[in-house]
Coordinates of C-alpha atoms in Angstrom, one line a residue:
Chain B
X1200 CA -4.8 -68.6 -28.9
X1201 CA -8.3 -68.7 -27.5
X1202 CA -8.2 -64.9 -27.1
X1203 CA -7.3 -64.6 -30.7
X1204 CA -10.2 -66.8 -31.8
X1205 CA -12.6 -64.9 -29.8
X1206 CA -11.5 -61.6 -31.3
X1207 CA -11.7 -63.0 -34.7
X1208 CA -15.2 -64.3 -34.1
X1209 CA -16.3 -61.0 -32.9
X1210 CA -15.0 -59.2 -35.9
X1211 CA -16.6 -61.4 -38.5
X1212 CA -19.5 -60.0 -40.4
X1213 CA -22.6 -61.9 -39.3
X1214 CA -24.7 -63.9 -41.7
X1215 CA -28.5 -63.7 -41.2
X1216 CA -28.6 -67.2 -39.5
X1217 CA -25.8 -66.1 -37.2
X1218 CA -27.6 -63.0 -36.3
X1219 CA -30.8 -64.9 -35.6
X1220 CA -28.9 -67.3 -33.4
X1221 CA -27.4 -64.5 -31.5
X1222 CA -30.7 -62.8 -31.0
X1223 CA -32.2 -66.0 -29.8
X1224 CA -29.3 -66.6 -27.4
X1225 CA -29.6 -63.0 -26.2
X1226 CA -33.3 -63.5 -25.5
X1227 CA -32.5 -66.7 -23.6
X1228 CA -29.9 -64.8 -21.6
X1229 CA -32.4 -62.1 -20.9
X1230 CA -35.0 -64.6 -19.7
X1231 CA -32.4 -66.3 -17.5
X1232 CA -31.5 -63.0 -16.0
X1233 CA -35.1 -62.1 -15.3
X1234 CA -35.6 -65.5 -13.7
X1235 CA -32.6 -64.9 -11.5
X1236 CA -33.9 -61.5 -10.6
X1237 CA -37.3 -62.8 -9.7
X1238 CA -35.7 -65.4 -7.5
X1239 CA -33.7 -62.8 -5.8
X1240 CA -36.9 -60.8 -5.4
X1241 CA -38.6 -63.7 -3.7
X1242 CA -35.8 -64.1 -1.3
X1243 CA -36.0 -60.5 -0.4
X1244 CA -39.7 -60.6 0.0
X1245 CA -39.4 -63.5 2.4
X1246 CA -36.8 -61.8 4.5
X1247 CA -39.0 -58.8 4.6
X1248 CA -41.7 -60.9 6.1
X1249 CA -39.3 -62.2 8.7
X1250 CA -38.1 -58.8 9.5
X1251 CA -41.7 -57.6 9.9
X1252 CA -42.4 -60.4 12.3
X1253 CA -39.2 -59.8 14.2
X1254 CA -39.7 -56.1 14.6
X1255 CA -43.4 -56.2 15.4
X1256 CA -42.8 -55.6 19.1
X1257 CA -40.2 -52.9 18.6
X1258 CA -40.3 -49.6 16.8
X1259 CA -39.7 -50.1 13.1
X1260 CA -36.1 -49.2 12.4
X1261 CA -35.7 -46.7 9.7
X1262 CA -33.1 -48.7 7.8
X1263 CA -33.4 -52.4 7.9
X1264 CA -30.5 -54.2 9.4
X1265 CA -29.8 -57.4 7.6
X1266 CA -29.6 -60.5 9.7
X1267 CA -27.1 -63.2 8.8
X1268 CA -29.7 -65.3 7.2
X1269 CA -30.9 -62.4 5.0
X1270 CA -27.3 -61.6 4.0
X1271 CA -26.7 -65.2 3.0
X1272 CA -29.9 -65.3 1.0
X1273 CA -28.9 -62.2 -0.9
X1274 CA -25.4 -63.4 -1.6
X1275 CA -26.8 -66.7 -2.8
X1276 CA -29.3 -65.0 -5.0
X1277 CA -26.7 -62.7 -6.5
X1278 CA -24.4 -65.7 -7.1
X1279 CA -27.2 -67.5 -8.8
X1280 CA -28.0 -64.6 -11.0
X1281 CA -24.3 -64.3 -11.9
X1282 CA -24.1 -68.0 -12.8
X1283 CA -27.2 -67.7 -14.9
X1284 CA -25.7 -64.8 -16.8
X1285 CA -22.4 -66.5 -17.4
X1286 CA -24.2 -69.6 -18.6
X1287 CA -26.4 -67.6 -20.9
X1288 CA -23.4 -65.9 -22.3
X1289 CA -21.6 -69.1 -22.9
X1290 CA -24.7 -70.6 -24.5
X1291 CA -25.0 -67.5 -26.7
X1292 CA -21.4 -67.9 -27.8
X1293 CA -21.8 -71.6 -28.4
X1294 CA -25.0 -71.0 -30.4
X1295 CA -23.3 -68.4 -32.5
X1296 CA -20.4 -70.7 -33.2
X1297 CA -22.6 -73.6 -34.0
X1298 CA -24.9 -71.7 -36.2
X1299 CA -22.1 -70.6 -38.5
X1300 CA -19.0 -72.7 -38.3
X1301 CA -16.2 -70.4 -39.4
X1302 CA -16.0 -70.4 -43.1
X1303 CA -12.6 -71.6 -44.2
X1304 CA -10.5 -68.9 -45.7
X1305 CA -10.1 -68.7 -49.5
X1306 CA -6.5 -69.5 -49.0
X1307 CA -7.1 -72.7 -47.0
X1308 CA -6.8 -75.0 -50.0
X1309 CA -3.4 -73.5 -50.8
X1310 CA -2.2 -73.9 -47.3
X1311 CA -3.4 -77.5 -47.2
X1312 CA -1.6 -78.2 -50.5
X1313 CA 1.6 -76.6 -49.3
X1314 CA 1.6 -78.7 -46.1
X1315 CA 0.9 -81.8 -48.2
X1316 CA 3.8 -81.1 -50.6
X1317 CA 6.2 -80.4 -47.8
X1318 CA 5.2 -83.5 -45.9
X1319 CA 5.5 -85.8 -48.9
X1320 CA 8.7 -84.3 -50.4
X1321 CA 10.6 -83.4 -47.3
X1322 CA 9.5 -85.1 -44.1
X1323 CA 6.3 -86.1 -42.4
X1324 CA 7.0 -83.9 -39.4
X1325 CA 8.4 -81.0 -41.4
X1326 CA 5.4 -78.7 -40.6
X1327 CA 4.9 -78.1 -37.0
X1328 CA 2.0 -75.7 -37.1
X1329 CA 0.0 -73.8 -39.7
X1330 CA -2.8 -71.3 -39.8
X1331 CA -4.3 -68.6 -42.0
X1332 CA -3.4 -65.1 -40.9
X1333 CA -6.8 -63.5 -41.7
X1334 CA -6.0 -59.9 -40.8
X1335 CA -2.9 -60.1 -43.0
X1336 CA -4.8 -60.6 -46.3
X1337 CA -5.3 -64.3 -45.4
X1338 CA -1.7 -65.1 -45.5
X1339 CA -0.9 -68.8 -45.3
X1340 CA 1.5 -69.1 -42.3
X1341 CA 3.6 -72.2 -41.6
X1342 CA 5.9 -73.2 -38.8
X1343 CA 8.7 -75.4 -40.1
X1344 CA 11.0 -77.6 -38.1
X1345 CA 14.5 -76.2 -37.9
X1346 CA 16.3 -79.3 -39.2
X1347 CA 14.1 -79.5 -42.3
X1348 CA 14.2 -75.8 -43.0
X1349 CA 16.9 -75.7 -45.7
X1350 CA 15.3 -78.5 -47.7
X1351 CA 11.9 -76.9 -47.4
X1352 CA 13.4 -73.5 -48.5
X1353 CA 14.9 -75.1 -51.6
X1354 CA 11.5 -76.6 -52.4
X1355 CA 9.7 -73.3 -51.8
X1356 CA 11.9 -71.6 -54.3
X1357 CA 12.2 -74.2 -57.0
X1358 CA 9.1 -76.4 -56.8
X1359 CA 6.5 -75.9 -59.5
X1360 CA 3.8 -75.5 -56.9
X1361 CA 5.5 -72.7 -55.0
X1362 CA 8.0 -70.8 -57.2
X1363 CA 8.6 -68.3 -54.4
X1364 CA 11.5 -66.6 -56.0
X1365 CA 11.2 -63.3 -54.2
X1366 CA 12.0 -63.2 -50.5
X1367 CA 10.5 -60.0 -49.3
X1368 CA 11.5 -59.9 -45.8
X1369 CA 13.4 -61.8 -43.1
X1370 CA 12.7 -60.8 -39.4
X1371 CA 13.8 -62.3 -36.1
X1372 CA 12.0 -62.2 -32.9
X1373 CA 12.8 -63.1 -29.3
X1374 CA 9.8 -64.7 -27.8
X1375 CA 11.4 -65.3 -24.4
X1376 CA 10.6 -69.0 -24.5
X1377 CA 12.2 -69.4 -27.9
X1378 CA 13.7 -67.5 -30.8
X1379 CA 12.0 -67.2 -34.1
X1380 CA 13.0 -66.3 -37.7
X1381 CA 10.2 -65.2 -39.9
X1382 CA 10.3 -65.3 -43.7
X1383 CA 7.9 -63.6 -46.0
X1384 CA 8.1 -64.8 -49.6
X1385 CA 6.1 -64.3 -52.7
X1386 CA 6.2 -65.7 -56.2
X1387 CA 6.6 -63.0 -58.8
X1388 CA 4.8 -65.1 -61.5
X1389 CA 1.8 -66.3 -59.5
X1390 CA 1.8 -63.7 -56.7
X1391 CA 1.2 -66.4 -54.2
X1392 CA 2.5 -65.5 -50.8
X1393 CA 3.7 -67.5 -47.8
X1394 CA 4.9 -66.7 -44.4
X1395 CA 7.3 -69.2 -42.8
X1396 CA 8.3 -69.3 -39.1
X1397 CA 11.3 -71.3 -38.0
X1398 CA 11.6 -71.7 -34.2
X1399 CA 14.9 -72.2 -32.5
X1400 CA 16.3 -72.7 -29.0
X1401 CA 17.0 -69.6 -27.0
X1402 CA 20.3 -70.7 -25.4
X1403 CA 22.0 -71.8 -28.6
X1404 CA 19.9 -70.1 -31.3
X1405 CA 20.7 -71.4 -34.8
X1406 CA 18.8 -71.5 -38.1
X1407 CA 20.1 -72.8 -41.4
X1408 CA 21.1 -69.9 -43.6
X1409 CA 19.1 -69.5 -46.8
X1410 CA 21.6 -67.1 -48.5
X1411 CA 22.7 -69.8 -51.0
X1412 CA 19.0 -69.9 -52.1
X1413 CA 18.0 -66.3 -51.9
X1414 CA 20.9 -63.7 -52.1
X1415 CA 18.7 -61.2 -50.4
X1416 CA 18.9 -63.2 -47.1
X1417 CA 22.5 -62.3 -46.8
X1418 CA 22.4 -58.9 -45.0
X1419 CA 19.0 -59.7 -43.4
X1420 CA 20.6 -62.7 -41.7
X1421 CA 23.6 -60.6 -40.7
X1422 CA 21.3 -58.1 -39.1
X1423 CA 19.4 -60.7 -37.2
X1424 CA 22.7 -62.2 -36.0
X1425 CA 23.8 -58.8 -34.9
X1426 CA 20.7 -57.7 -33.1
X1427 CA 19.4 -61.1 -31.8
X1428 CA 22.4 -63.4 -31.8
X1429 CA 20.9 -66.1 -33.9
X1430 CA 23.6 -68.0 -35.8
X1431 CA 23.1 -68.9 -39.4
X1432 CA 25.2 -71.9 -40.3
X1433 CA 26.0 -71.9 -44.0
X1434 CA 26.2 -68.1 -44.2
X1435 CA 29.2 -66.9 -46.3
X1436 CA 30.0 -63.9 -44.2
X1437 CA 28.3 -63.8 -40.8
X1438 CA 29.6 -60.6 -39.2
X1439 CA 27.9 -57.8 -37.3
X1440 CA 26.4 -55.2 -39.6
X1441 CA 24.7 -52.5 -37.5
X1442 CA 26.6 -52.5 -34.3
X1443 CA 30.4 -52.1 -34.1
X1444 CA 32.5 -55.2 -34.3
X1445 CA 33.5 -55.1 -30.7
X1446 CA 30.0 -54.7 -29.3
X1447 CA 29.0 -57.0 -26.4
X1448 CA 25.6 -58.6 -26.5
X1449 CA 22.6 -58.5 -28.9
X1450 CA 20.4 -55.5 -28.4
X1451 CA 17.1 -56.8 -29.6
X1452 CA 17.1 -59.7 -27.1
X1453 CA 14.5 -59.1 -24.4
X1454 CA 17.0 -59.7 -21.6
X1455 CA 19.6 -57.3 -23.1
X1456 CA 21.2 -55.0 -20.5
X1457 CA 23.0 -52.0 -21.9
X1458 CA 26.6 -51.9 -20.8
X1459 CA 26.4 -48.1 -20.1
X1460 CA 23.2 -47.5 -18.2
X1461 CA 23.5 -43.8 -18.9
X1462 CA 22.8 -44.2 -22.5
Chain V
X1243 CA 52.1 -53.4 -69.9
X1244 CA 51.9 -50.9 -67.1
X1245 CA 52.6 -52.3 -63.7
X1246 CA 49.8 -51.4 -61.3
X1247 CA 49.6 -51.7 -57.5
X1248 CA 46.7 -52.7 -55.5
X1249 CA 45.3 -49.9 -53.4
X1250 CA 42.8 -50.0 -50.5
X1251 CA 40.7 -46.9 -50.7
X1252 CA 38.2 -45.8 -48.1
X1253 CA 35.2 -43.9 -49.4
X1254 CA 33.1 -42.2 -46.8
X1255 CA 31.6 -42.2 -44.2
X1256 CA 31.7 -38.5 -44.7
X1257 CA 31.7 -38.2 -48.4
X1258 CA 29.0 -36.2 -50.2
X1259 CA 28.4 -38.8 -52.9
X1260 CA 27.5 -41.5 -50.3
X1261 CA 24.3 -39.5 -49.4
X1262 CA 24.9 -39.7 -45.7
X1263 CA 27.2 -41.6 -43.5
X1264 CA 27.7 -44.7 -45.6
X1265 CA 31.2 -46.1 -46.1
X1266 CA 32.6 -48.4 -48.7
X1267 CA 36.1 -49.9 -48.7
X1268 CA 37.3 -50.6 -52.2
X1269 CA 40.3 -52.5 -53.4
X1270 CA 41.6 -50.9 -56.5
X1271 CA 43.9 -52.1 -59.2
X1272 CA 44.8 -49.0 -61.0
X1273 CA 41.4 -47.5 -61.5
X1274 CA 39.5 -50.7 -61.7
X1275 CA 37.6 -52.0 -58.6
X1276 CA 38.6 -55.5 -57.6
X1277 CA 36.5 -55.8 -54.4
X1278 CA 34.1 -53.5 -52.6
X1279 CA 32.9 -53.9 -49.0
X1280 CA 30.1 -51.7 -47.7
X1281 CA 30.3 -50.7 -44.0
X1282 CA 27.1 -49.6 -42.4
X1283 CA 25.8 -48.8 -39.0
X1284 CA 27.0 -45.2 -38.6
X1285 CA 23.4 -44.0 -38.4
X1286 CA 22.0 -46.9 -36.5
X1287 CA 19.7 -45.6 -33.8
X1288 CA 18.0 -48.8 -32.7
X1289 CA 14.5 -47.7 -33.8
X1290 CA 13.2 -51.2 -33.5
X1291 CA 14.4 -51.5 -30.0
X1292 CA 13.1 -48.1 -29.0
X1293 CA 9.7 -49.0 -30.5
X1294 CA 9.3 -51.9 -28.1
X1295 CA 8.8 -49.4 -25.2
X1296 CA 6.6 -46.9 -27.1
X1297 CA 3.0 -47.0 -28.0
X1298 CA 2.0 -47.0 -31.6
X1299 CA 1.3 -43.3 -31.9
X1300 CA 4.7 -42.5 -30.3
X1301 CA 6.5 -44.6 -32.9
X1302 CA 5.2 -42.5 -35.8
X1303 CA 7.8 -39.7 -35.4
X1304 CA 10.5 -42.3 -35.4
X1305 CA 9.4 -43.5 -38.8
X1306 CA 9.9 -39.9 -40.1
X1307 CA 13.6 -40.3 -39.3
X1308 CA 14.2 -43.5 -41.2
X1309 CA 13.8 -42.3 -44.8
X1310 CA 13.9 -38.6 -44.1
X1311 CA 13.5 -37.8 -47.7
X1312 CA 10.2 -39.6 -47.8
X1313 CA 8.7 -39.4 -44.4
X1314 CA 5.0 -39.6 -45.5
X1315 CA 5.3 -43.1 -46.9
X1316 CA 7.1 -44.2 -43.8
X1317 CA 4.3 -42.8 -41.6
X1318 CA 1.8 -44.7 -43.8
X1319 CA 3.4 -48.1 -43.6
X1320 CA 3.2 -48.1 -39.8
X1321 CA -0.3 -46.8 -39.4
X1322 CA -1.4 -49.1 -42.3
X1323 CA 0.0 -52.1 -40.5
X1324 CA -1.8 -51.3 -37.3
X1325 CA -5.0 -50.5 -39.0
X1326 CA -4.9 -53.7 -40.9
X1327 CA -4.4 -55.6 -37.6
X1328 CA -7.3 -53.8 -36.0
X1329 CA -9.4 -53.9 -39.1
X1330 CA -10.2 -50.2 -38.8
X1331 CA -12.1 -48.3 -41.3
X1332 CA -10.6 -45.0 -42.5
X1333 CA -12.8 -42.1 -43.5
X1334 CA -12.5 -41.3 -47.2
X1335 CA -11.3 -37.8 -46.8
X1336 CA -8.5 -38.9 -44.6
X1337 CA -7.5 -41.6 -47.1
X1338 CA -7.5 -39.1 -49.9
X1339 CA -5.3 -36.7 -47.9
X1340 CA -2.9 -39.5 -47.2
X1341 CA -2.7 -40.5 -50.8
X1342 CA -2.2 -36.9 -52.0
X1343 CA 0.6 -36.4 -49.5
X1344 CA 2.2 -39.7 -50.4
X1345 CA 2.2 -38.9 -54.1
X1346 CA 3.5 -35.4 -53.4
X1347 CA 6.2 -37.0 -51.3
X1348 CA 7.1 -39.3 -54.2
X1349 CA 7.6 -36.3 -56.4
X1350 CA 9.7 -34.5 -53.8
X1351 CA 11.8 -37.6 -53.1
X1352 CA 12.4 -38.3 -56.8
X1353 CA 13.4 -34.6 -57.2
X1354 CA 16.0 -35.0 -54.4
X1355 CA 17.3 -38.1 -56.2
X1356 CA 17.4 -36.4 -59.6
X1357 CA 19.2 -33.3 -58.3
X1358 CA 21.8 -35.2 -56.2
X1359 CA 22.4 -37.8 -58.8
X1360 CA 23.3 -35.2 -61.3
X1361 CA 25.4 -33.4 -58.8
X1362 CA 27.3 -36.7 -58.1
X1363 CA 27.9 -37.1 -61.8
X1364 CA 29.1 -33.5 -62.1
X1365 CA 26.3 -31.3 -63.1
X1366 CA 25.7 -28.5 -60.6
X1367 CA 22.7 -26.6 -61.8
X1368 CA 20.1 -29.4 -61.9
X1369 CA 20.5 -29.7 -58.2
X1370 CA 19.4 -26.1 -57.8
X1371 CA 16.4 -26.5 -60.0
X1372 CA 15.3 -29.7 -58.3
X1373 CA 15.5 -28.1 -54.9
X1374 CA 13.7 -25.0 -56.0
X1375 CA 10.8 -27.1 -57.1
X1376 CA 10.9 -29.4 -54.2
X1377 CA 10.6 -26.4 -51.9
X1378 CA 7.1 -25.8 -53.2
X1379 CA 6.1 -29.3 -52.0
X1380 CA 7.8 -28.8 -48.7
X1381 CA 5.9 -25.5 -48.2
X1382 CA 2.7 -27.3 -48.9
X1383 CA 3.5 -29.9 -46.3
X1384 CA 4.6 -27.1 -43.9
X1385 CA 1.2 -25.5 -44.3
X1386 CA -0.5 -28.8 -43.8
X1387 CA 1.3 -30.1 -40.7
X1388 CA 3.8 -27.5 -39.6
X1389 CA 7.0 -29.4 -40.5
X1390 CA 9.2 -29.4 -43.4
X1391 CA 10.8 -32.9 -43.3
X1392 CA 9.6 -34.9 -40.3
X1393 CA 5.9 -34.5 -40.6
X1394 CA 4.4 -36.9 -38.0
X1395 CA 1.3 -36.4 -40.0
X1396 CA -0.6 -39.7 -40.1
X1397 CA -2.3 -41.4 -37.2
X1398 CA -3.8 -44.8 -36.7
X1399 CA -7.3 -44.2 -38.1
X1400 CA -6.7 -41.1 -40.1
X1401 CA -4.5 -38.0 -40.3
X1402 CA -3.7 -35.4 -37.6
X1403 CA -4.6 -32.2 -39.5
X1404 CA -7.2 -31.4 -42.1
X1405 CA -6.2 -29.5 -45.2
X1406 CA -6.4 -25.8 -44.6
X1407 CA -8.5 -23.6 -46.8
X1408 CA -7.2 -23.3 -50.3
X1409 CA -4.6 -26.0 -49.8
X1410 CA -6.1 -28.4 -52.3
X1411 CA -6.1 -25.5 -54.9
X1412 CA -2.5 -25.0 -54.3
X1413 CA -1.8 -28.6 -55.0
X1414 CA -3.9 -28.3 -58.1
X1415 CA -1.9 -25.4 -59.3
X1416 CA 1.4 -27.3 -58.6
X1417 CA 0.6 -30.1 -61.1
X1418 CA 0.7 -28.1 -64.4
X1419 CA 3.7 -26.1 -63.0
X1420 CA 5.6 -29.3 -62.3
X1421 CA 4.7 -30.7 -65.7
X1422 CA 6.2 -27.7 -67.4
X1423 CA 9.3 -28.0 -65.2
X1424 CA 9.7 -31.6 -66.2
X1425 CA 10.0 -30.6 -69.8
X1426 CA 12.6 -28.1 -68.7
X1427 CA 14.5 -30.9 -66.9
X1428 CA 14.4 -33.1 -69.9
X1429 CA 15.7 -30.3 -72.2
X1430 CA 18.4 -29.6 -69.7
X1431 CA 19.6 -33.1 -68.9
X1432 CA 17.9 -36.1 -70.4
X1433 CA 19.2 -35.6 -73.9
X1434 CA 22.7 -34.6 -72.8
X1435 CA 25.3 -36.7 -74.7
X1436 CA 27.9 -36.6 -71.9
X1437 CA 25.3 -37.6 -69.3
X1438 CA 23.9 -40.4 -71.4
X1439 CA 27.4 -41.9 -72.0
X1440 CA 28.0 -41.9 -68.3
X1441 CA 24.8 -43.9 -67.5
X1442 CA 24.2 -46.1 -70.5
X1443 CA 25.2 -49.7 -69.9
X1444 CA 26.6 -49.0 -66.5
X1445 CA 25.6 -51.2 -63.5
X1446 CA 23.7 -53.7 -65.5
X1447 CA 21.9 -56.7 -64.1
X1448 CA 19.2 -59.0 -65.3
X1449 CA 15.7 -59.7 -63.9
X1450 CA 16.8 -63.0 -62.3
X1451 CA 19.5 -61.3 -60.3
X1452 CA 17.3 -58.5 -59.3
X1453 CA 14.7 -60.9 -58.0
X1454 CA 17.3 -63.0 -56.3
X1455 CA 18.6 -59.9 -54.5
X1456 CA 15.1 -58.9 -53.5
X1457 CA 15.4 -55.5 -55.2
X1458 CA 12.3 -53.4 -55.4
X1459 CA 11.1 -50.1 -56.8
X1460 CA 12.9 -48.7 -59.9
X1461 CA 15.8 -51.0 -59.2
X1462 CA 13.6 -54.0 -60.0
X1463 CA 11.5 -52.5 -62.7
X1464 CA 14.5 -51.4 -64.7
X1465 CA 14.9 -55.1 -65.6
X1466 CA 11.4 -55.3 -67.0
X1467 CA 9.8 -57.0 -64.0
X1468 CA 6.3 -55.5 -63.6
X1469 CA 6.2 -55.2 -59.9
X1470 CA 4.6 -52.2 -58.2
X1471 CA 2.7 -52.8 -55.0
X1472 CA 0.4 -49.9 -55.8
X1473 CA -0.8 -52.1 -58.8
X1474 CA -0.2 -55.6 -57.5
X1475 CA -1.7 -55.4 -54.1
X1476 CA -3.5 -52.1 -54.1
X1477 CA -3.6 -50.4 -50.7
X1478 CA -5.1 -47.0 -49.8
X1479 CA -7.1 -45.8 -52.9
X1480 CA -4.7 -46.7 -55.6
X1481 CA -7.2 -49.0 -57.3
X1482 CA -9.3 -46.0 -58.2
X1483 CA -6.8 -44.2 -60.3
X1484 CA -5.3 -44.7 -63.7
X1485 CA -1.6 -44.8 -63.9
X1486 CA 1.1 -46.7 -65.7
X1487 CA 4.1 -48.5 -64.2
X1488 CA 7.1 -47.6 -66.3
X1489 CA 9.4 -50.6 -67.1
X1490 CA 12.9 -50.8 -68.4
X1491 CA 14.6 -53.5 -70.5
X1492 CA 18.3 -53.4 -69.9
X1493 CA 18.6 -53.0 -66.2
X1494 CA 21.2 -50.3 -66.3
X1495 CA 21.5 -46.8 -64.8
X1496 CA 20.0 -45.4 -67.9
X1497 CA 16.8 -47.3 -67.4
X1498 CA 16.6 -46.5 -63.8
X1499 CA 17.0 -42.8 -64.6
X1500 CA 14.2 -42.8 -67.1
X1501 CA 11.9 -44.9 -65.0
X1502 CA 12.2 -42.4 -62.1
X1503 CA 11.5 -39.5 -64.5
X1504 CA 8.4 -41.3 -65.8
X1505 CA 7.3 -42.1 -62.3
X1506 CA 7.4 -38.4 -61.6
X1507 CA 4.9 -37.8 -64.4
X1508 CA 2.7 -40.7 -63.3
X1509 CA 2.6 -39.4 -59.8
X1510 CA 1.4 -36.1 -61.2
X1511 CA -1.3 -38.0 -63.1
X1512 CA -2.4 -39.7 -59.9
X1513 CA -2.4 -36.4 -58.1
X1514 CA -4.6 -34.8 -60.8
X1515 CA -7.2 -37.5 -60.4
X1516 CA -7.1 -37.5 -56.6
X1517 CA -7.6 -33.7 -56.5
X1518 CA -10.5 -34.1 -58.9
X1519 CA -12.2 -36.7 -56.7
X1520 CA -11.3 -35.2 -53.4
X1521 CA -14.4 -35.2 -51.1
X1522 CA -15.6 -31.7 -50.2
X1523 CA -16.0 -32.6 -46.5
X1524 CA -15.9 -35.5 -44.1
X1525 CA -14.1 -36.8 -41.1
X1526 CA -10.3 -37.0 -41.0
X1527 CA -10.2 -39.5 -38.1
X1528 CA -12.0 -42.8 -38.0
X1529 CA -13.4 -44.4 -34.9
X1530 CA -10.4 -45.5 -33.0
X1531 CA -10.1 -46.6 -29.4
X1532 CA -8.4 -44.2 -27.1
X1533 CA -5.6 -46.7 -26.4
X1534 CA -4.5 -48.5 -29.5
X1535 CA -4.1 -52.2 -28.7
X1536 CA -4.0 -54.4 -31.8
X1537 CA -5.1 -58.0 -31.1
X1538 CA -2.5 -60.6 -30.4
X1539 CA -0.9 -61.8 -33.6
X1540 CA 1.4 -60.7 -36.3
X1541 CA 1.3 -58.8 -39.5
X1542 CA 3.5 -57.8 -42.4
X1543 CA 2.2 -54.8 -44.3
X1544 CA 4.1 -53.2 -47.2
X1545 CA 3.6 -50.3 -49.5
X1546 CA 5.5 -48.9 -52.5
X1547 CA 7.8 -46.1 -51.2
X1548 CA 9.7 -44.0 -53.7
X1549 CA 12.6 -46.4 -53.1
X1550 CA 10.8 -49.7 -53.3
X1551 CA 9.0 -52.0 -51.0
X1552 CA 8.9 -50.6 -47.5
X1553 CA 7.4 -53.1 -45.1
X1554 CA 6.4 -53.3 -41.4
X1555 CA 6.4 -56.5 -39.5
X1556 CA 4.6 -56.3 -36.1
X1557 CA 4.3 -58.9 -33.5
X1558 CA 1.6 -57.9 -31.0
X1559 CA 0.7 -59.5 -27.7
X1560 CA -2.4 -57.4 -27.4
X1561 CA -0.6 -54.6 -25.5
X1562 CA -0.3 -50.9 -26.3
X1563 CA 3.3 -51.4 -27.3
X1564 CA 4.5 -53.7 -30.0
X1565 CA 6.3 -56.8 -28.9
X1566 CA 8.5 -56.7 -31.9
X1567 CA 8.6 -54.2 -34.7
X1568 CA 10.7 -54.7 -37.8
X1569 CA 10.9 -52.5 -40.8
X1570 CA 11.8 -53.8 -44.2
X1571 CA 13.8 -50.9 -45.5
X1572 CA 14.1 -50.8 -49.3
X1573 CA 17.4 -48.9 -49.2
X1574 CA 19.0 -51.6 -47.0
X1575 CA 17.9 -54.4 -49.3
X1576 CA 18.6 -52.6 -52.5
X1577 CA 22.1 -51.8 -51.4
X1578 CA 23.1 -55.4 -51.2
X1579 CA 23.7 -55.8 -54.9
X1580 CA 26.3 -53.0 -54.8
X1581 CA 29.5 -55.1 -54.1
X1582 CA 28.5 -57.3 -57.0
X1583 CA 27.9 -54.5 -59.4
X1584 CA 31.1 -52.7 -58.6
X1585 CA 33.6 -55.5 -59.4
X1586 CA 35.3 -54.6 -62.6
X1587 CA 34.0 -51.1 -62.7
X1588 CA 36.1 -47.9 -62.6
X1589 CA 36.1 -45.5 -59.6
X1590 CA 34.0 -43.0 -61.6
X1591 CA 31.3 -45.6 -62.1
X1592 CA 31.2 -46.3 -58.4
X1593 CA 29.5 -42.9 -57.9
X1594 CA 27.2 -43.4 -60.9
X1595 CA 26.1 -46.9 -59.7
X1596 CA 25.7 -45.9 -56.0
X1597 CA 23.6 -42.9 -57.0
X1598 CA 21.5 -45.0 -59.3
X1599 CA 20.5 -47.3 -56.5
X1600 CA 19.0 -44.3 -54.7
X1601 CA 19.7 -44.9 -51.0
X1602 CA 18.9 -42.9 -47.9
X1603 CA 21.3 -43.9 -45.2
X1604 CA 18.8 -43.1 -42.4
X1605 CA 16.8 -46.0 -43.9
X1606 CA 19.8 -48.3 -44.5
X1607 CA 20.8 -48.1 -40.8
X1608 CA 17.4 -47.5 -39.2

């Protein structure tokens, strides 16, 4: 999640204030680096003095051999410089984030409203997570609890606020820790789009079928059942659709082992 | 009253009218269909599973083999999804080339549909005319990327090959040629009394049903629903060109036929404008990292293929290979309504209705 945020932040077009803050932070970082370098330089200079003293009696060696003390000093200086750099970078990032708190997406109000409706009309804990998928045309994305999914789906199709009558796509995914069914729906009249995730347990995967609500879910759910092994209670005809009826296992699962290793 | 007996009839998988290896088991009472059960999977190659072990550029040739009549649009939906995820900028010349090949592909794909549809219904010669004219487009593609059907032309960030010298002029010459041929097609078929009787009022459904079944493309627009992704959610450069979205009213095979014929003309219109505005020079590849690693997250990108909404759902974990890749194939989704349409129809209408849906089995099974 934090990776994602970082990437998003980097990609955002900078406002003038943001740029200024970045420049300032960079300047600070530069200063910090220079200070660290100067410190390291001091350390080196002092060791050189010591070396000069130590080798006064002997012939001056061509290449200076570092004493333990010297080494330690160098390592310390380098560590300090590294720490200073890291701190400067952190500060720069913090400054950038502070200067321009991420502007909420234009779809944020719609997402908030959707959550509110689902919470009041279905259940308080119906929505587990939600975010705006910015790369995907700011798509409002919600994760809905499995036990409330069917009621939510009915609401999504029939409620005045949603009217998502067109279910574009149903996909399943095996996330190794859990299974997930993903619905992309849109309202033909308002063109508002939503993406719904429904998580399910990996050992006994099961998600309520929405075929009674959207006919188009029928074959899509059969395909997911066939390839991922997710059961859809309430489906009128849950059979394999792609693989043959006597196939063993569900090929799109991450732990799937083909029966015939030659294939 | 004639006593009839119920008969279980197996159509396909190797039957020319099923356009590939599609099988349908029909329960007949006399000549009337009581029940129809489609059986699929004969062409299932596990593209989605294979993709999980390939990097994004390696997946592009696999998309060619899904809807092999319209490989260019399949190429586009994958690269479009990845580009959207990485927020890449595509050079204008590359985007123009993509748009031109996609519209040429739509013409070629509709020609295949037109020819084979009439062949199904019983007219032999239109098939020959359609394939004669489609050959010109295939030659153009061959010149552009060295393949006739499986092009592997697009890349994340642009296209693989620039247009050779004189190629754009050849496309320009093709447009008036095709327009003239369209008139010929209409004279030959579109007014034919026998043909019209075969398709009028056959396989009818209303807008509500179409939306409920998630139909897309001409199958949805024949009911009057104004839904074309090129217009609704413009991708590529479609917002720069003028074109109309033909709509039907009755939702029967007749409307689907005329919508596709009109789409052919509209594609030529788009092509004409695109050729006019085609940039003289420029890059054909954008700035793309050497290894394509979309950021962690997910995306669902969709475009309007000749058959309807083709979509690509990618779950990325920031690796060079997709964690999960799923294609929403319009043929697969559109085919779902078939058992419902067939009940109560005669055997002859089975062929008419199946042909009218316009499926490619490579895409149904994927």
